Coordinates of N, CA, C and O in Angstrom, one line a residue:
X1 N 0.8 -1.2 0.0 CA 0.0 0.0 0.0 C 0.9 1.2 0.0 O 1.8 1.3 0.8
X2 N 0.6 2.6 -1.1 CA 1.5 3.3 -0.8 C 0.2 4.8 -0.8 O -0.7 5.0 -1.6
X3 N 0.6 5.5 0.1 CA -0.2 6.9 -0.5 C 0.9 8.3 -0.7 O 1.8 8.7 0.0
X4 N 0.6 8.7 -1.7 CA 1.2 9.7 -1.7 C 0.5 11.4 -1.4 O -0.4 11.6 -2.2
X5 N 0.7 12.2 -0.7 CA 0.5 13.5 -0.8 C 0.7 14.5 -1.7 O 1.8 14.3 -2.2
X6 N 0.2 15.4 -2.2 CA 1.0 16.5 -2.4 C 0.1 17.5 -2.7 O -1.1 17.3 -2.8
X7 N 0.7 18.8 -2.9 CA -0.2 20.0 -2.8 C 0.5 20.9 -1.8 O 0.7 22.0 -2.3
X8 N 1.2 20.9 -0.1 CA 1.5 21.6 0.6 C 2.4 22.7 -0.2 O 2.8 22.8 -1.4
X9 N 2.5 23.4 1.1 CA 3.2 24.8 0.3 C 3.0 25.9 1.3 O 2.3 25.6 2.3
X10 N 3.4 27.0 1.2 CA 3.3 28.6 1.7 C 2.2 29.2 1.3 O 2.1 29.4 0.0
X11 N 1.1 29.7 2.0 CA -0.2 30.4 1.9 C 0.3 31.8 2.9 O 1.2 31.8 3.7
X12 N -0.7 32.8 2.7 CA -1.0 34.1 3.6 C -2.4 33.3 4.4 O -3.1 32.3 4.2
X13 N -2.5 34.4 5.3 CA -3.7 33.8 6.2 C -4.8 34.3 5.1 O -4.6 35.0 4.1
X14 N -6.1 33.7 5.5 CA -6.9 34.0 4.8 C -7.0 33.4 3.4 O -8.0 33.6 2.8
X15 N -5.8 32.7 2.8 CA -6.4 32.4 1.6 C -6.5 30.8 1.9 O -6.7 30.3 3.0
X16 N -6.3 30.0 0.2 CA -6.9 28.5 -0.2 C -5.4 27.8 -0.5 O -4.5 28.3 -1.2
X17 N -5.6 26.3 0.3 CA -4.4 25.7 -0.3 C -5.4 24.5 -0.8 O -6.5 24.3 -0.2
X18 N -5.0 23.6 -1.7 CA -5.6 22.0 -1.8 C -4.4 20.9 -1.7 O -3.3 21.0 -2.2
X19 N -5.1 19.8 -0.9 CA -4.0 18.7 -1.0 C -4.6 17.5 -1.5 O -5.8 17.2 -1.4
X20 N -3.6 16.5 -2.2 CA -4.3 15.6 -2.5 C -3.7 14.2 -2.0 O -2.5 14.2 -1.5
X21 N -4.2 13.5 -2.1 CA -3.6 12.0 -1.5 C -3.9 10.8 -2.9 O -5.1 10.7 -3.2
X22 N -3.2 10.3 -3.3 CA -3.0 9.1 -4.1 C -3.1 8.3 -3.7 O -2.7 8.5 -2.5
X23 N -3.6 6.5 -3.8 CA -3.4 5.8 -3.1 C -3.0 4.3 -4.1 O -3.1 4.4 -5.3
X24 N -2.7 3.5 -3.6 CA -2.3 2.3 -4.6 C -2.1 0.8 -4.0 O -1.7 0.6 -2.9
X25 N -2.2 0.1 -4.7 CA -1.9 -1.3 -3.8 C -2.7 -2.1 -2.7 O -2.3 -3.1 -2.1
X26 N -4.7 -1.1 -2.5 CA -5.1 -1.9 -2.1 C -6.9 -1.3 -2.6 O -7.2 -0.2 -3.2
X27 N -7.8 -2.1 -2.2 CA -8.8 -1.7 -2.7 C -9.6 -0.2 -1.9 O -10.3 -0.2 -0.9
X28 N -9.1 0.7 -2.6 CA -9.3 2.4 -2.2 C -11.1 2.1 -2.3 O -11.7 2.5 -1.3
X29 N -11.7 1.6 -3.2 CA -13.6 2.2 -3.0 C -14.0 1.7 -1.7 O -15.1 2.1 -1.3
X30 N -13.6 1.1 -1.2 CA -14.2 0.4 0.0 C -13.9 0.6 1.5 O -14.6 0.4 2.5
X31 N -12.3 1.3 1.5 CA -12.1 1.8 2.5 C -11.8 3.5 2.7 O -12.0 4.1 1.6
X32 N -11.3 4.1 3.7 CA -11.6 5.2 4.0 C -9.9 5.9 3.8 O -8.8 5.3 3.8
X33 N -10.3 7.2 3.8 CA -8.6 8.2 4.0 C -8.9 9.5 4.6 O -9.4 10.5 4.1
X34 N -8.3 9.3 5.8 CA -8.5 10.3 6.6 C -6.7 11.6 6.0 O -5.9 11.4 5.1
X35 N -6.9 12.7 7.0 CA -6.1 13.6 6.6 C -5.9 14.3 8.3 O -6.8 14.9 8.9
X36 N -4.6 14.0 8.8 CA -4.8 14.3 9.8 C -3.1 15.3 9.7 O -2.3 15.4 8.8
X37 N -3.1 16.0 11.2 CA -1.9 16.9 10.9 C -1.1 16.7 12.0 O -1.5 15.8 12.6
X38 N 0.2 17.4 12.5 CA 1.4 17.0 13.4 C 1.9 18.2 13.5 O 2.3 18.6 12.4
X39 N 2.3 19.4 14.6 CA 3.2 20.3 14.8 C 4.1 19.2 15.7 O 3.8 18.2 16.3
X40 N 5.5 20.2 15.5 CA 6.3 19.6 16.7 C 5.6 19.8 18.2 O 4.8 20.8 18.6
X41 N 6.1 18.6 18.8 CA 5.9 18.8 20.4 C 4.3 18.4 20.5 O 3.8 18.5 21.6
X42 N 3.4 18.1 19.4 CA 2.1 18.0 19.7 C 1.3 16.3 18.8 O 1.3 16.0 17.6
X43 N 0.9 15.8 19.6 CA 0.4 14.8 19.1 C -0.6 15.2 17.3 O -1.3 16.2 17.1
X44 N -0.5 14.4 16.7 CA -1.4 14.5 15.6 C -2.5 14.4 15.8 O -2.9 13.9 16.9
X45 N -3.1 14.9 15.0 CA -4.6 15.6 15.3 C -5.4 14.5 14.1 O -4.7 14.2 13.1
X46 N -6.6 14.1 14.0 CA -7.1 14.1 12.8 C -8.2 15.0 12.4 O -9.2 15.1 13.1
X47 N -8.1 15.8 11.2 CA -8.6 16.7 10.8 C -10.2 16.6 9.9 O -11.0 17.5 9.6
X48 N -10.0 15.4 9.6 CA -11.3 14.9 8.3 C -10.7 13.2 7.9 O -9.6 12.6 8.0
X49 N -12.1 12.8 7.4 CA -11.4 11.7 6.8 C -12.9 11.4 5.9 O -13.8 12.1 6.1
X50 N -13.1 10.4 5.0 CA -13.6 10.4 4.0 C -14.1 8.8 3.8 O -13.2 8.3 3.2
X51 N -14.8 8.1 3.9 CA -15.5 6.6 3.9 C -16.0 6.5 2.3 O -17.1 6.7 1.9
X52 N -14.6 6.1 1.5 CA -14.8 6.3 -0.1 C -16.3 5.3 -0.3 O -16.8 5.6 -1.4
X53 N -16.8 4.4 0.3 CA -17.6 3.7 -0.2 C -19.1 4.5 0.0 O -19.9 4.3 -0.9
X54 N -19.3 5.4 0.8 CA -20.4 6.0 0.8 C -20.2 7.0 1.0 O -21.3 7.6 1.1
X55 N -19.2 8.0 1.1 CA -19.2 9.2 1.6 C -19.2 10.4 2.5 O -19.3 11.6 2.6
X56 N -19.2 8.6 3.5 CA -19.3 9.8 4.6 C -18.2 10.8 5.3 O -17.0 10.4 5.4
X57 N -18.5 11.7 5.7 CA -17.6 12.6 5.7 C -17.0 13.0 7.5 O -18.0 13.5 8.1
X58 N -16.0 13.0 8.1 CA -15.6 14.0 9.4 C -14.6 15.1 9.6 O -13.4 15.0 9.4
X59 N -15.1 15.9 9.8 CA -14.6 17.0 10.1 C -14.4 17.2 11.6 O -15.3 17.0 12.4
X60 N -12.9 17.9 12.2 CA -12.7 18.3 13.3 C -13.4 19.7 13.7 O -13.7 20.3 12.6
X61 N -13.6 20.2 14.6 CA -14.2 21.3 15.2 C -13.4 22.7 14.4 O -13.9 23.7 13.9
X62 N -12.0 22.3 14.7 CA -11.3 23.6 14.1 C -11.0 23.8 12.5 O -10.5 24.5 11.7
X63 N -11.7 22.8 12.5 CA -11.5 23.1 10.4 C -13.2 23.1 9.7 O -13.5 23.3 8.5
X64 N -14.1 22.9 10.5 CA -15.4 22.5 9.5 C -15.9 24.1 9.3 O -15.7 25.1 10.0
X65 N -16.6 24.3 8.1 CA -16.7 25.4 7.3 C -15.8 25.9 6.6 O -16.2 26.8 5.8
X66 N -14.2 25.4 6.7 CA -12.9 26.1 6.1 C -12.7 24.8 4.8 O -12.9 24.9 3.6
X67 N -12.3 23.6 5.7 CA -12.2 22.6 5.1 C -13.1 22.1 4.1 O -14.3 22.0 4.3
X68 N -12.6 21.8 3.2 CA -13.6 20.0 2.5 C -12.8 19.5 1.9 O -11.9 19.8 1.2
X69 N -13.6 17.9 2.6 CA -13.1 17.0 1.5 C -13.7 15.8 0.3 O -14.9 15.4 0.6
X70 N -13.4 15.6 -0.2 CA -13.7 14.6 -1.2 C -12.8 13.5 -2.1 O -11.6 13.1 -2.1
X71 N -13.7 13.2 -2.7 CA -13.0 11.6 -3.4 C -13.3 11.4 -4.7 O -14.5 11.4 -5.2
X72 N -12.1 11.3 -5.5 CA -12.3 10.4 -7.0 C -12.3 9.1 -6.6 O -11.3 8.8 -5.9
X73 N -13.0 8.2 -6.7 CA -12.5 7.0 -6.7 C -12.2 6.3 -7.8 O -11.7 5.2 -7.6
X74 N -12.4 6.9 -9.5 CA -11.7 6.6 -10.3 C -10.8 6.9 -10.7 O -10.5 6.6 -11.9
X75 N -9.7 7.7 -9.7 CA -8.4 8.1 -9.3 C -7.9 7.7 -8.0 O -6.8 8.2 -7.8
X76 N -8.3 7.2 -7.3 CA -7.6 6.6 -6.1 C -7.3 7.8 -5.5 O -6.1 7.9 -5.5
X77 N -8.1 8.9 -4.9 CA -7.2 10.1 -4.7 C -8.5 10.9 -4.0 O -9.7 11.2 -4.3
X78 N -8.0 10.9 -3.3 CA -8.8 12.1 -1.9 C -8.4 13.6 -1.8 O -7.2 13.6 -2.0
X79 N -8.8 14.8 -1.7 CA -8.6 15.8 -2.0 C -9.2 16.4 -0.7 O -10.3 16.2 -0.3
X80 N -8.0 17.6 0.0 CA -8.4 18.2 0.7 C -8.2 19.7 0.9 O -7.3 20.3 1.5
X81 N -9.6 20.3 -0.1 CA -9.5 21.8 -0.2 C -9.5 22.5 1.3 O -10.2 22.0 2.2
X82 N -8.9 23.6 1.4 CA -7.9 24.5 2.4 C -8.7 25.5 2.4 O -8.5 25.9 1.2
X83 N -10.0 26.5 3.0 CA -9.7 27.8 3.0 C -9.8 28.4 4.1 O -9.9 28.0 5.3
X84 N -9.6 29.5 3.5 CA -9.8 31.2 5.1 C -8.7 30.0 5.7 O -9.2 29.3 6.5
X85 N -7.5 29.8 5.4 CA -6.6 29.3 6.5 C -6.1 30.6 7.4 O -6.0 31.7 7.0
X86 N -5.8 29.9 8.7 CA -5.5 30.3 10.0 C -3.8 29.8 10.2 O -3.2 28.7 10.1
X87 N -3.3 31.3 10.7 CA -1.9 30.4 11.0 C -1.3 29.2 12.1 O -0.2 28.8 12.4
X88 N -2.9 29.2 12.4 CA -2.7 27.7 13.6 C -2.9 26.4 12.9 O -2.8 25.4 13.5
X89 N -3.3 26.8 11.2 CA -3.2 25.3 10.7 C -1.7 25.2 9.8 O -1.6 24.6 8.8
X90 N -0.8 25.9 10.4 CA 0.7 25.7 10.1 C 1.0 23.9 10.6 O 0.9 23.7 11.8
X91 N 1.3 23.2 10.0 CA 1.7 21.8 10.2 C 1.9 20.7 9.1 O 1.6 21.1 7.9
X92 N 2.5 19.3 9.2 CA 2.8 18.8 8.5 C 1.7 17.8 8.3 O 1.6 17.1 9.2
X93 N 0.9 17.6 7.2 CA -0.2 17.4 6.7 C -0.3 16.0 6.4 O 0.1 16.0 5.3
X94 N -0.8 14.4 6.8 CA -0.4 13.0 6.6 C -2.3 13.0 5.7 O -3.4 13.4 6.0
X95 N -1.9 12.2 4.8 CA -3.1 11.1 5.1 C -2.9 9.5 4.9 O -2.0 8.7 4.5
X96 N -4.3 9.3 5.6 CA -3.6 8.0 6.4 C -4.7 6.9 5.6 O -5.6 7.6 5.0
X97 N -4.8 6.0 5.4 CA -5.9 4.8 5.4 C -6.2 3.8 6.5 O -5.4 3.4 7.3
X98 N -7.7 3.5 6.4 CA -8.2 2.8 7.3 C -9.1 1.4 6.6 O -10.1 1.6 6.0
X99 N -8.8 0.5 6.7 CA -10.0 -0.2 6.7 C -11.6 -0.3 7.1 O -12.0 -0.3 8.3
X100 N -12.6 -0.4 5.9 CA -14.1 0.0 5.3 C -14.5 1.6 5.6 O -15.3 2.3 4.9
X101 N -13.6 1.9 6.8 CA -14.5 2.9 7.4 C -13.8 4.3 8.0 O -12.5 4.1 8.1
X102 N -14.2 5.3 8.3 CA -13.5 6.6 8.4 C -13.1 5.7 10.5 O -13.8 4.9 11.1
X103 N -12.0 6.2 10.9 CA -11.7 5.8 12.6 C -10.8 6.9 13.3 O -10.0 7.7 12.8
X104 N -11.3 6.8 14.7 CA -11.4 7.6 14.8 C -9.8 7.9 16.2 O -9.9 8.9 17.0
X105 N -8.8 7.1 16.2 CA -7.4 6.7 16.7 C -6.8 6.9 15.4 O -7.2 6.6 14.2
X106 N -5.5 7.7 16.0 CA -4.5 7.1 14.8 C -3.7 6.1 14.8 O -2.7 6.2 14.1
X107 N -4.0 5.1 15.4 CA -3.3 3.8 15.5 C -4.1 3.0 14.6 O -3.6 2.0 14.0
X108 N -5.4 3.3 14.4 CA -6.5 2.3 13.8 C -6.1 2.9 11.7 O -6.8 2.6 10.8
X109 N -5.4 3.4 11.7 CA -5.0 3.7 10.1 C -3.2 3.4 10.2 O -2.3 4.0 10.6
X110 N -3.5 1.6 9.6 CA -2.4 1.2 9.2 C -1.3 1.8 8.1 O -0.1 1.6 8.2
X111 N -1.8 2.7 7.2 CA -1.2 3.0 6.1 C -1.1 4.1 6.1 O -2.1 4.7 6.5
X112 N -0.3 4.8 5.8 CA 0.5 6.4 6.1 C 1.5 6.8 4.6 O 2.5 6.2 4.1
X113 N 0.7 7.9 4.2 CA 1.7 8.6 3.3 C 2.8 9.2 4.2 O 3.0 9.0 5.4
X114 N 3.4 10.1 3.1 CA 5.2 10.8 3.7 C 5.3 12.2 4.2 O 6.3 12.9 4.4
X115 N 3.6 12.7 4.6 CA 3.3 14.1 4.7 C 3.9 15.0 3.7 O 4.9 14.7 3.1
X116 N 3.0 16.7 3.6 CA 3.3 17.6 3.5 C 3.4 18.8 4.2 O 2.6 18.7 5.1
X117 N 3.9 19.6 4.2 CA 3.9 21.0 5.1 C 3.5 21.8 4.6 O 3.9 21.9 3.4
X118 N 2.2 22.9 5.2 CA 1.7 23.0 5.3 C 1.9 24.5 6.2 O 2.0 24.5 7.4
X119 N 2.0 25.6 5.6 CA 2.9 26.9 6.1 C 2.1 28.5 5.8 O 2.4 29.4 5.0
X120 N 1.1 28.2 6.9 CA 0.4 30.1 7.0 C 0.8 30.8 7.6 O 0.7 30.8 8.8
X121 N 1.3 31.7 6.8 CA 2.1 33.1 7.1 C 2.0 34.3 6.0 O 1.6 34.4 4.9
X122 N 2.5 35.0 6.9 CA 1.9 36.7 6.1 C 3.8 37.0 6.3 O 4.3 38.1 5.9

């Protein structure tokens, strides 16, 4: 199983970044990919995650109305559009996979892309 990221980068507050996640090597329509984040010194957070088989969707408290996310699943590829960012969502950006279903530990998502960073500043 591999996922890949990419999209991170340098934003001003207030504007839009998107990230995307690739995935490969196991059956993506059925299970889920969350998008969770990491400053130093602070446990990772999960931010959203996505249950490609139906769509269901979670959002954390500090990102819903900024965030969304979604799914190709005839691209193996999860997408997570960024706006009105805040420079408290400065961090290194993972997404993760889970089997059937969005979860809600990060121990319970076996599979881990290589992150991106993720950098609001004026």
């Amino acid at each position: 199983v591999q996922l890949v990221e990419s999209g991170g980068g340098l934003v001003q507050p207030g504007g839009s970044l998107g990230l995307s996640c690739t995935a490969s090597g196991f059956n993506f329509g059925v299970n889920a990919i969350g998008w969770f984040r990491q400053v130093p010194g602070k446990e990772r957070e999960r931010v959203s995650c996505i249950s490609n088989r139906d769509g269901i969707t979670y959002y954390a408290d500090s990102v819903k109305g900024r965030f969304t996310i979604s799914v190709d699943n005839a691209k193996n590829t999860v997408y997570l559009q960024m706006n009105s960012l805040l420079p408290e969502d400065t961090a290194v950006y993972y997404c993760a996979a889970a089997w059937f279903r969005c979860r809600v530990a990060v121990r319970d998502y076996p599979y881990w892309g290589q992150g991106t960073q993720v950098t609001v500043s004026s």
